[in-house]
mmCIF file of C-alpha atoms in Angstrom:
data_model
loop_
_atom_site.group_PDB
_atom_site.id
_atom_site.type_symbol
_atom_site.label_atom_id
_atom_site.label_comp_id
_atom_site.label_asym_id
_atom_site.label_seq_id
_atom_site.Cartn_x
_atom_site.Cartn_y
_atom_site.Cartn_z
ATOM 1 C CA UNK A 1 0.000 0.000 0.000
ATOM 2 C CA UNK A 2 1.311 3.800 -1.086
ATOM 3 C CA UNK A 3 2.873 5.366 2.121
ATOM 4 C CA UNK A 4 0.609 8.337 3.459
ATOM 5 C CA UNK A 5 3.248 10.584 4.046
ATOM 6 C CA UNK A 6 4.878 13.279 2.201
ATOM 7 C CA UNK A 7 7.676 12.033 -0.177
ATOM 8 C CA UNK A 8 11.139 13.005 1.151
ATOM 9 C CA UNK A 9 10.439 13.217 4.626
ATOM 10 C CA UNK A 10 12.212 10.386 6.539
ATOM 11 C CA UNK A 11 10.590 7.685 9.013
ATOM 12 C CA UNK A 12 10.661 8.010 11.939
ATOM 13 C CA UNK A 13 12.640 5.471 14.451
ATOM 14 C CA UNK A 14 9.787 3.227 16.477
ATOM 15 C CA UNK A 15 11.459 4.705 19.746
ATOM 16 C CA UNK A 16 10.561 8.258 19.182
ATOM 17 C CA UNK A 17 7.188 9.332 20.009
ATOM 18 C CA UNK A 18 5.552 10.742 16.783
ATOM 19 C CA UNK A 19 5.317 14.275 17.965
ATOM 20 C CA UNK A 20 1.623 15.822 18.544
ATOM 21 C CA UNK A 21 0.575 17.865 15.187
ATOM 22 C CA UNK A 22 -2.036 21.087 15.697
ATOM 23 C CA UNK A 23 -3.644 18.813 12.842
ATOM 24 C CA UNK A 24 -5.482 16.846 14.660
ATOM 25 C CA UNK A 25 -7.075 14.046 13.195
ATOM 26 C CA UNK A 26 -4.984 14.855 9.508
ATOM 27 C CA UNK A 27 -2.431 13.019 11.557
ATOM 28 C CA UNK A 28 -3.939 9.976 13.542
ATOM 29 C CA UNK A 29 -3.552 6.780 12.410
ATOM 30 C CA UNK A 30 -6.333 4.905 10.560
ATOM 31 C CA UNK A 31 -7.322 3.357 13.945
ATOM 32 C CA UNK A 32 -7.379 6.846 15.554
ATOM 33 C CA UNK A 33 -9.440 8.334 12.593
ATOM 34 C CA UNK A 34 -11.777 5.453 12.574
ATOM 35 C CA UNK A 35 -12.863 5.393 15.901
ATOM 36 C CA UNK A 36 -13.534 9.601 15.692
ATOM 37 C CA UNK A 37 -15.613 9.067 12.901
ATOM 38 C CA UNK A 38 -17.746 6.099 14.904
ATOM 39 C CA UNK A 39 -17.665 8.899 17.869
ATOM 40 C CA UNK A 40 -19.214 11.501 15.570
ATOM 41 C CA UNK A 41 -21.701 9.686 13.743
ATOM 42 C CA UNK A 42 -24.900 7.015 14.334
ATOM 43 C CA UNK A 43 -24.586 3.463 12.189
ATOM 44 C CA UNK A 44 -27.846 3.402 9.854
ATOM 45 C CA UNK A 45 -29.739 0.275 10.087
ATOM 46 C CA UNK A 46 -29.603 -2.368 7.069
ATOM 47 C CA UNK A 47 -33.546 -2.219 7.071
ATOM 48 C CA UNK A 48 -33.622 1.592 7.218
ATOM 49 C CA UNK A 49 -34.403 1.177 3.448
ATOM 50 C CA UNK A 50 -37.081 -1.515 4.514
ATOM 51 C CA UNK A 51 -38.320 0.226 6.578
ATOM 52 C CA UNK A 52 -39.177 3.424 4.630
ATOM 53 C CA UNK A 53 -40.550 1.161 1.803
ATOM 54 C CA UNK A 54 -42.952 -0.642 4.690
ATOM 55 C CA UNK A 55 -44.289 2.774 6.046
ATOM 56 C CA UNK A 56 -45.111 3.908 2.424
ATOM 57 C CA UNK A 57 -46.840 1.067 1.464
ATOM 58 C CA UNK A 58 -48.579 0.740 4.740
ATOM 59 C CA UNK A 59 -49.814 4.551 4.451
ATOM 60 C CA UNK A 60 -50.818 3.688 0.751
ATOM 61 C CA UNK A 61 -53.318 0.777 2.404
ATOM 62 C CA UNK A 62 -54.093 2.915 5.213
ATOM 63 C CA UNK A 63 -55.402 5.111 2.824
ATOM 64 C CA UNK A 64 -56.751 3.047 -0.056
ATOM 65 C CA UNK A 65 -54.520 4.089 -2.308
ATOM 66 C CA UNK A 66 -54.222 0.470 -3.137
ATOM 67 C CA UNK A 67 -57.438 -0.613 -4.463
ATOM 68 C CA UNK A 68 -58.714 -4.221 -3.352
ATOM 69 C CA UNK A 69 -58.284 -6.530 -5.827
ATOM 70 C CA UNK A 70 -55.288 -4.652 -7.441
ATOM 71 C CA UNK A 71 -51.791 -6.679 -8.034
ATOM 72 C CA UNK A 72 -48.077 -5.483 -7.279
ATOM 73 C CA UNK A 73 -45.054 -6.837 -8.720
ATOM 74 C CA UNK A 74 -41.896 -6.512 -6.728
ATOM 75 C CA UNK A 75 -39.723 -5.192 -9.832
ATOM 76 C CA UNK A 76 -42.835 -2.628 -10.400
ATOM 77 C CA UNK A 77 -42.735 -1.848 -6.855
ATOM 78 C CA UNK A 78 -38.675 -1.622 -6.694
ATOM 79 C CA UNK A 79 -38.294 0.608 -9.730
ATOM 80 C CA UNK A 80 -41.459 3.332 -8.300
ATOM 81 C CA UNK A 81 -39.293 3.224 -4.805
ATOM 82 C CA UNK A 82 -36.022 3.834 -6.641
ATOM 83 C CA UNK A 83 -34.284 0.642 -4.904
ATOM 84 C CA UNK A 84 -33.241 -2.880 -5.105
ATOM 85 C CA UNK A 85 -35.650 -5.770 -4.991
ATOM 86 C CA UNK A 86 -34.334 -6.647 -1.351
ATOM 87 C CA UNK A 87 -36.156 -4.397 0.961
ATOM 88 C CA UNK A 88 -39.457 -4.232 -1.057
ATOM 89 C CA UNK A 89 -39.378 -8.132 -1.082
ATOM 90 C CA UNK A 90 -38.563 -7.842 2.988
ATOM 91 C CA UNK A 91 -41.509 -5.626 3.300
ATOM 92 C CA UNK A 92 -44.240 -7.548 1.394
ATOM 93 C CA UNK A 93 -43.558 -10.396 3.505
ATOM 94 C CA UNK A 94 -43.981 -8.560 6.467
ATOM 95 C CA UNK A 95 -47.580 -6.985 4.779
ATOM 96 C CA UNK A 96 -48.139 -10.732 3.841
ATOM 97 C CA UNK A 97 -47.801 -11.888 7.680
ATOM 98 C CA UNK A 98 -50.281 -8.818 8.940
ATOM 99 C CA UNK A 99 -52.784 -10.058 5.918
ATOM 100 C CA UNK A 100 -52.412 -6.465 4.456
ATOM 101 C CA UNK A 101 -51.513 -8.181 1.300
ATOM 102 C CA UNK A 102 -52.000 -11.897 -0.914
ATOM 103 C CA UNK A 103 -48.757 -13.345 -1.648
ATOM 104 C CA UNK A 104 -49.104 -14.704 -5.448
ATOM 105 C CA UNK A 105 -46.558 -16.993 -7.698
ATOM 106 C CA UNK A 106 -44.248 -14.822 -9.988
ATOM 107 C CA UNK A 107 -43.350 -12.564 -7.525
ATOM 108 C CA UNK A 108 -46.505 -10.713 -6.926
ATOM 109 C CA UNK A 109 -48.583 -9.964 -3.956
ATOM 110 C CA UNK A 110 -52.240 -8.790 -4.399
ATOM 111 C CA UNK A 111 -54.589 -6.557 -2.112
ATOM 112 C CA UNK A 112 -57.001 -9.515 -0.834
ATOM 113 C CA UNK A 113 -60.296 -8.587 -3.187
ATOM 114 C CA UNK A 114 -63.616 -7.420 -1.032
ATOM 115 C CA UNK A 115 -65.663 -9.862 -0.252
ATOM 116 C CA UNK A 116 -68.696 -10.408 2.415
ATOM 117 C CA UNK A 117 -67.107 -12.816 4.527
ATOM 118 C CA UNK A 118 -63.577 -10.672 4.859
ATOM 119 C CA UNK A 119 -65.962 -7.502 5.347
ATOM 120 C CA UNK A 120 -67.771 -9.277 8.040
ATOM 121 C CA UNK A 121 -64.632 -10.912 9.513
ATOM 122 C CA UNK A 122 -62.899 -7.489 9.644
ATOM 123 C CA UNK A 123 -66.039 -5.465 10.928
ATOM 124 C CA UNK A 124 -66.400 -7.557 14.176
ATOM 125 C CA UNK A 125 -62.634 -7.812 15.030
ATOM 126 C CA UNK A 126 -62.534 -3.987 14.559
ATOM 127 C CA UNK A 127 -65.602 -3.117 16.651
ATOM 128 C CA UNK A 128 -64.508 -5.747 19.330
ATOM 129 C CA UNK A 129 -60.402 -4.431 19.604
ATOM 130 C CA UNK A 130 -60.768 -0.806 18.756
ATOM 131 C CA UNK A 131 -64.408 -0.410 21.294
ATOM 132 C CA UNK A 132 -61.858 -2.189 23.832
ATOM 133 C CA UNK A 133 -59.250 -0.071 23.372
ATOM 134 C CA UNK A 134 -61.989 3.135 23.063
ATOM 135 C CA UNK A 135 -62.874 2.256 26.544
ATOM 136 C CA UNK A 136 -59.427 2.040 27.812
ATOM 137 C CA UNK A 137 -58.884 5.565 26.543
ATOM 138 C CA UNK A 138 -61.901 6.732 28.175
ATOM 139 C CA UNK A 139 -60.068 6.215 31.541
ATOM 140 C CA UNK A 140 -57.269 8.277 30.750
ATOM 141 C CA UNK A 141 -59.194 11.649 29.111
ATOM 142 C CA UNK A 142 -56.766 14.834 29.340
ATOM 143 C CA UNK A 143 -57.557 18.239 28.252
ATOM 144 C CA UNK A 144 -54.835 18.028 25.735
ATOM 145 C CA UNK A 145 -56.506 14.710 24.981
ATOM 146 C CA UNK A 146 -59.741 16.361 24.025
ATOM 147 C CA UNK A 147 -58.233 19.527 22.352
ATOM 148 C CA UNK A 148 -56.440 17.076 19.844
ATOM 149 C CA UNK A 149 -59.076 15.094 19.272
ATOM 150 C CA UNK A 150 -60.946 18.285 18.392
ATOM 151 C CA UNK A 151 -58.851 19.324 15.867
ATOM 152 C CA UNK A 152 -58.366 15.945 14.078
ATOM 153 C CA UNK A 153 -61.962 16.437 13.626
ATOM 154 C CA UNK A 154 -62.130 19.602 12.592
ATOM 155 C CA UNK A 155 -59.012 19.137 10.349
ATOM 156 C CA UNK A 156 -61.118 15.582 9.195
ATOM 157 C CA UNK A 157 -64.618 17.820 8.501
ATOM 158 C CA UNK A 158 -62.596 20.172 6.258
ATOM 159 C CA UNK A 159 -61.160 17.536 4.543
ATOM 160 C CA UNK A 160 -64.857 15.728 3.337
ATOM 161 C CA UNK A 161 -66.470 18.874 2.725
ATOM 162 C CA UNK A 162 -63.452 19.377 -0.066
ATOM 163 C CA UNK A 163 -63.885 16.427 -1.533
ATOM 164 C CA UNK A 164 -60.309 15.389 -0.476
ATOM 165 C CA UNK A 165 -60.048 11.470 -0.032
ATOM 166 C CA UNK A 166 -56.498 11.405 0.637
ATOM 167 C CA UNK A 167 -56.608 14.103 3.507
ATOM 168 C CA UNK A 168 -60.076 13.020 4.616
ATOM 169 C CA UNK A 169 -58.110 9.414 5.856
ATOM 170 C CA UNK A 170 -55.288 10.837 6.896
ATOM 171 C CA UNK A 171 -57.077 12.560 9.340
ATOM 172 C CA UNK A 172 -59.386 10.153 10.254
ATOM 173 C CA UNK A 173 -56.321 8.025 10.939
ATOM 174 C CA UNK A 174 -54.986 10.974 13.144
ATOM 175 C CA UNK A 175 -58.276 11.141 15.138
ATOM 176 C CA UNK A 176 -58.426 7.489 16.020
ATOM 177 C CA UNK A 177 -55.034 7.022 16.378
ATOM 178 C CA UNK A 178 -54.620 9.741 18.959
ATOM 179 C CA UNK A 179 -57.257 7.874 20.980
ATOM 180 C CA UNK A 180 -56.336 4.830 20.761
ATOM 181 C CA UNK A 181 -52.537 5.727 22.252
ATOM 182 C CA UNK A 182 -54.485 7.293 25.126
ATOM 183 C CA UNK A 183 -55.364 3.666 25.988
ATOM 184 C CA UNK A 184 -51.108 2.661 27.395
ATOM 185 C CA UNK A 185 -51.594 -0.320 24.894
ATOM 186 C CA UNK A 186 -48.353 -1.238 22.765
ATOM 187 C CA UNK A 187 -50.191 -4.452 22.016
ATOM 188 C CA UNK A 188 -53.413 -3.350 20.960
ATOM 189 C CA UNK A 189 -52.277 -0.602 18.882
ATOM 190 C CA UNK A 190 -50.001 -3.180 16.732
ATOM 191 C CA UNK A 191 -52.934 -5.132 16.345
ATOM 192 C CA UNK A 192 -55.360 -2.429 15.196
ATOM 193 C CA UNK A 193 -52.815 -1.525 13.021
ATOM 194 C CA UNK A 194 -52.951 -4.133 11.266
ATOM 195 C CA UNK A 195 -56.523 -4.409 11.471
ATOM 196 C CA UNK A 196 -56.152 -0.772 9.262
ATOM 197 C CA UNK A 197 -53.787 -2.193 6.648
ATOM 198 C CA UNK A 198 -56.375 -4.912 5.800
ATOM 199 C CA UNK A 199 -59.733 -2.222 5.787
ATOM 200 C CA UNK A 200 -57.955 0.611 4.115
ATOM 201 C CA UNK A 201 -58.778 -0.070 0.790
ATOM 202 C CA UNK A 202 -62.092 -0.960 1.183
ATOM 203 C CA UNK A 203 -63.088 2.002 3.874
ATOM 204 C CA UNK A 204 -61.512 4.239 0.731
ATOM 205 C CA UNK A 205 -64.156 2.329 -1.320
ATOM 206 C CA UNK A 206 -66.967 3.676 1.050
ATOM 207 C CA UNK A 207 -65.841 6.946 2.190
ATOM 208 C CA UNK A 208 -65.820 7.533 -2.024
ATOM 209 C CA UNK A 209 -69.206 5.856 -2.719
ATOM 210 C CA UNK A 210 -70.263 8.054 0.369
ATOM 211 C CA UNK A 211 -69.323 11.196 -1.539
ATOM 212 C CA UNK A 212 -71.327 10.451 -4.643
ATOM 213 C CA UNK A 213 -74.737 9.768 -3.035
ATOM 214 C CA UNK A 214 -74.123 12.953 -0.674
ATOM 215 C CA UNK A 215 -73.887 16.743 -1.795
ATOM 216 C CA UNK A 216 -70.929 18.904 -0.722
ATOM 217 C CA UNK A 217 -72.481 20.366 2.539
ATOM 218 C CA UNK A 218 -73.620 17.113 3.759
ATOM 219 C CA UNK A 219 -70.617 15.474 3.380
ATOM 220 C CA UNK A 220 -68.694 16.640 6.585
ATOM 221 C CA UNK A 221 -71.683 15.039 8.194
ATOM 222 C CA UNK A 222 -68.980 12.174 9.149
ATOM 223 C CA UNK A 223 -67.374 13.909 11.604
ATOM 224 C CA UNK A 224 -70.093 13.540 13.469
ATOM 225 C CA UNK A 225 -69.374 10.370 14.442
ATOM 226 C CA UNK A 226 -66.325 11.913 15.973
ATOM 227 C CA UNK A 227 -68.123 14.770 17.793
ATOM 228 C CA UNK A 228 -69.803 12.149 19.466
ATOM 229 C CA UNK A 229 -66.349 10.241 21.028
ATOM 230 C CA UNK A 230 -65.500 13.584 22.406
ATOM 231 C CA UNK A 231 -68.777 14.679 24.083
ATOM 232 C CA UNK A 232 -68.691 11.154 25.721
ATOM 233 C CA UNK A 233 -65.125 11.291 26.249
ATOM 234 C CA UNK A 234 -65.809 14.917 28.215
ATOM 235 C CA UNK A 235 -68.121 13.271 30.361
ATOM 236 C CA UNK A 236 -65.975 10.493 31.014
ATOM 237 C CA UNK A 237 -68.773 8.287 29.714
ATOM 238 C CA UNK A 238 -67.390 4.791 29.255
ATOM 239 C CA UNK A 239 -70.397 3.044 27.284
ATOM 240 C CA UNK A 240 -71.622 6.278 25.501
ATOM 241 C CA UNK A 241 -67.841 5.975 24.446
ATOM 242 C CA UNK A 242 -67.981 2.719 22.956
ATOM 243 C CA UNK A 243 -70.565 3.267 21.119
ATOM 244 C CA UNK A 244 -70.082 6.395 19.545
ATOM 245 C CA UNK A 245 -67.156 4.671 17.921
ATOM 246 C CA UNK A 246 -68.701 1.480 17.663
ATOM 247 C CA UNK A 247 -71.249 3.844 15.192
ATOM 248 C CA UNK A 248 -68.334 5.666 13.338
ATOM 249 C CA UNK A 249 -66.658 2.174 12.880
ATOM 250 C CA UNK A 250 -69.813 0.840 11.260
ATOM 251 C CA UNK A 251 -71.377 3.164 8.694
ATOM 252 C CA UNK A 252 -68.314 2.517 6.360
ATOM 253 C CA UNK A 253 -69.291 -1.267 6.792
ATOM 254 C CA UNK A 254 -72.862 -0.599 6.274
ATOM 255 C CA UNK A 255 -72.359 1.149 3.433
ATOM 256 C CA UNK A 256 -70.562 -1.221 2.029
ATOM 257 C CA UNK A 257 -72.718 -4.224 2.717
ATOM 258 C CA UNK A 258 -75.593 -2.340 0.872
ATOM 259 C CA UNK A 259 -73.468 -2.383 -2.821
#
């Protein structure tokens, strides 16, 4: 390997003690400089990559902008992400083991199509976890609680009234989501996660069919639902808190059932 050091300038004897440069690191050994740079900086994770492509495709069922039925290839999927086949092949499988997604031969996955017995399936789970998990919350109501709730709703009424599917989810997501953490539950919030990645689509379906049978100004009339959680949530009203949500879970199911 090339020496490092400047041609001309003689080496050093091992007994003499390299003298200390105002350099700093310029002069450290590779040992020296590699353990400053570990000191200065944080290793990234092998699945940050993963990761990322999990969270995006997650948000994309969350949302329904994966309709049900529709089919994904992994080269598709790697060359929209800008990446390697390696992390969007990690992710699907993880999607595949939450039953977010089909896995299908020729390395394609598919968002499970909508059918009565997954809509029923999904509708009780839902009501049963997320009512539990409601009245958990319920114990634990905060001002701050209740003033973001508010304004997830507000942000959520806005949202319908403009037509915007995307933003109209995103808060509803938001809203329920801020609840649900009220509730100290790590496990039940993993679960009704997942319980989202597998509805998604087909909630995107309703809140869509929703918006054609409706006129503008009646079309916020969703967030009522909401209002409802809070008022009962004010008055520290366990039941009336269960099934306010109970009633927002189900109209998207409802309306579904009656296509």
């Amino acid at each position: 390997m090339p020496s490092l050091r400047p041609p001309g300038r003689a080496k050093p004897s091992p007994a003499v003690q390299p003298r200390k440069s105002k350099r700093g690191l310029a002069d450290r050994g590779p040992a020296d400089r590699s353990a400053a740079v570990r000191r200065a900086v944080t290793p990234v994770a092998r699945d940050t990559v993963q990761d990322r492509v999990y969270a995006e495709l997650g948000d994309a069922l969350i949302c329904g902008r994966l309709q049900p039925g529709q089919q994904l290839t992994i080269r598709d999927l790697a060359a929209a992400f800008d990446t390697s086949v390696m992390p969007v092949r990690e992710a699907l499988r993880r999607l595949i083991a939450e039953k977010a997604l089909d896995g299908l031969p020729q390395r394609s996955v598919r968002v499970p199509p909508m059918t009565p017995e997954r809509l029923l399936d999904l509708r009780r789970t839902r009501l049963l976890v997320e009512g539990h998990a409601a009245e958990l919350a319920a114990a634990h109501v905060t001002p701050a609680l209740l003033t973001q709730l508010a304004a997830a709703d507000a942000a959520y009424i806005a949202a319908a009234e403009a037509g915007d599917a995307d933003q109209e989810l995103l808060c509803n997501q938001r809203f329920h989501f801020t609840l649900y953490e009220a509730c100290g539950s790590p496990s039940l919030l993993a679960i009704i996660r997942s319980l989202w990645l597998q509805s998604g689509p087909y909630i995107r379906t309703a809140v869509e069919r929703h918006s054609d049978q409706t006129r503008v100004s009646q079309r916020g009339t969703r967030g009522s639902f909401h209002s409802r959680i809070v008022a009962a949530l004010r008055k520290r009203d366990i039941v009336a808190v269960r099934k306010a949500l109970e009633a927002d879970l189900s109209w998207a199911f409802d309306l579904l059932d009656e296509r």
